[in-house]
Amino acid sequence: MYKLVTKEVLSDVSKKFEVEAPLVAKKAQPGQFIILRVDEQGERVPLTIADSDPERGTITIIFQEVGLTTKCLGQKEAGDYIADFVGPLGKPMEFPEEPGRVIAVGGGVGIAPVYPKVKGFHKAGMDVTSIIGARCKDLLILEDEMRAVSKELHVCTDDGSYGHHGFVSDILQKYLDDGEPIAEIIAVGPLPMMRAIVNQTRPYGVKTVVSLNPVMVDGTGMCGACRVTVGEETKFTCVDGPVFDGHQVDFDELVARSRMYLDQEKKALENCRC
Ligand code: FES
């Protein structure tokens, strides 16, 4: 059993927990993730390691309540326990090979997986320009944390309730247009957002990496649940990713696979007793 040490409500739908998991905290690196189960009967859910503290032996996870498991998890309180917490899984993030500006783009709860990467760059002495966005101000998360590790931070809301009125892609376009070398763009968020960003950057030939979060079961490359086509090859997100070259990812297939279990998820939510 794993203890939930602290809980923070970031927005109506986003929660943050620190989980006591000293062995995971000892080895966790930016870009990696964990798989948890709330209880013995629960599904396995992958979540990015948003932060880790080897001294305290804790891992920070941030999630949006979008399905049964995340809804049940969101109702837990500090001091409660969950059944399983496995990690760190996946490959740690890599540093850009080319010189130039690094731009990190985070949309919605995708800001959570972007944050440890930007923090990792910041720790390594690299400057990162960050662009974060949400549907409205109340859904925006980790603004202060992102500001602390970014050279510049741009904030956008779809409804104009805070920051730039519009999409993260509007701000990104200005950097693409100004012609200054860009070493790498990191984009994490909902699939439509990541697809839009890679389509936007493709004509400029700027390396654009995305962090994927498909359905996972074992997290060790055995079951094939997390397969994704990258550059016409089948990859397993849990062991080959979760970060991939966005220009090589087959987003049509990924979106179709992400919708495969919508009916079952809906039924499970209707029968939710947590
Ligand atoms: Fe089973 Fe990746 S989760 S192969």
Short mmCIF file of C-alpha atoms in Angstrom, two decimals, residues 103-118 128-136 139-143 146 150 152-158 166-169 171-172 185-191 193-194 197 208-211:
data_model
loop_
_atom_site.label_atom_id
_atom_site.label_comp_id
_atom_site.label_asym_id
_atom_site.label_seq_id
_atom_site.Cartn_x
_atom_site.Cartn_y
_atom_site.Cartn_z
CA ILE A 103 10.11 26.03 -26.35
CA ALA A 104 7.81 24.03 -24.07
CA VAL A 105 4.09 24.03 -24.84
CA GLY A 106 1.61 22.65 -22.31
CA GLY A 107 -2.15 22.47 -22.74
CA GLY A 108 -4.63 21.74 -19.93
CA VAL A 109 -3.45 18.93 -17.69
CA GLY A 110 -0.58 18.48 -20.18
CA ILE A 111 1.16 21.28 -18.26
CA ALA A 112 1.86 18.67 -15.56
CA PRO A 113 4.07 16.47 -17.78
CA VAL A 114 5.73 19.56 -19.31
CA TYR A 115 6.75 20.95 -15.92
CA PRO A 116 9.36 18.29 -14.91
CA LYS A 117 10.98 18.55 -18.34
CA VAL A 118 11.30 22.34 -18.12
CA VAL A 128 13.30 27.55 -21.81
CA THR A 129 10.47 29.63 -23.23
CA SER A 130 7.19 28.17 -21.98
CA ILE A 131 3.71 28.58 -23.38
CA ILE A 132 0.85 27.19 -21.28
CA GLY A 133 -2.86 27.30 -21.90
CA ALA A 134 -6.23 26.11 -20.69
CA ARG A 135 -9.87 26.53 -21.63
CA CYS A 136 -10.30 29.19 -18.90
CA LEU A 139 -8.51 25.31 -15.29
CA LEU A 140 -4.98 26.68 -15.55
CA ILE A 141 -2.49 24.78 -13.38
CA LEU A 142 1.14 25.18 -12.26
CA GLU A 143 1.53 28.78 -13.46
CA MET A 146 6.33 27.03 -14.58
CA SER A 150 11.16 29.27 -17.41
CA GLU A 152 9.82 33.50 -20.36
CA LEU A 153 6.29 32.30 -19.69
CA HIS A 154 3.25 32.98 -21.87
CA VAL A 155 -0.22 32.14 -20.60
CA CYS A 156 -3.26 31.65 -22.84
CA THR A 157 -6.92 30.91 -22.24
CA ASP A 158 -9.39 29.89 -24.92
CA GLY A 166 -6.56 32.38 -27.85
CA PHE A 167 -4.52 29.22 -28.28
CA VAL A 168 -0.95 28.27 -27.39
CA SER A 169 -0.36 27.88 -31.14
CA ILE A 171 2.09 32.45 -29.41
CA LEU A 172 4.18 29.63 -30.86
CA ILE A 185 9.74 22.24 -29.20
CA ILE A 186 8.17 20.04 -26.53
CA ALA A 187 4.39 19.81 -26.79
CA VAL A 188 2.20 18.00 -24.27
CA GLY A 189 -1.56 18.18 -23.95
CA PRO A 190 -4.73 16.68 -25.39
CA LEU A 191 -4.21 14.70 -28.63
CA MET A 193 -3.56 20.01 -29.43
CA MET A 194 -0.41 17.93 -29.98
CA ILE A 197 1.26 21.75 -32.95
CA THR A 208 8.97 18.76 -32.14
CA VAL A 209 8.62 16.09 -29.48
CA VAL A 210 5.38 14.99 -27.85
CA SER A 211 4.72 12.96 -24.71
#
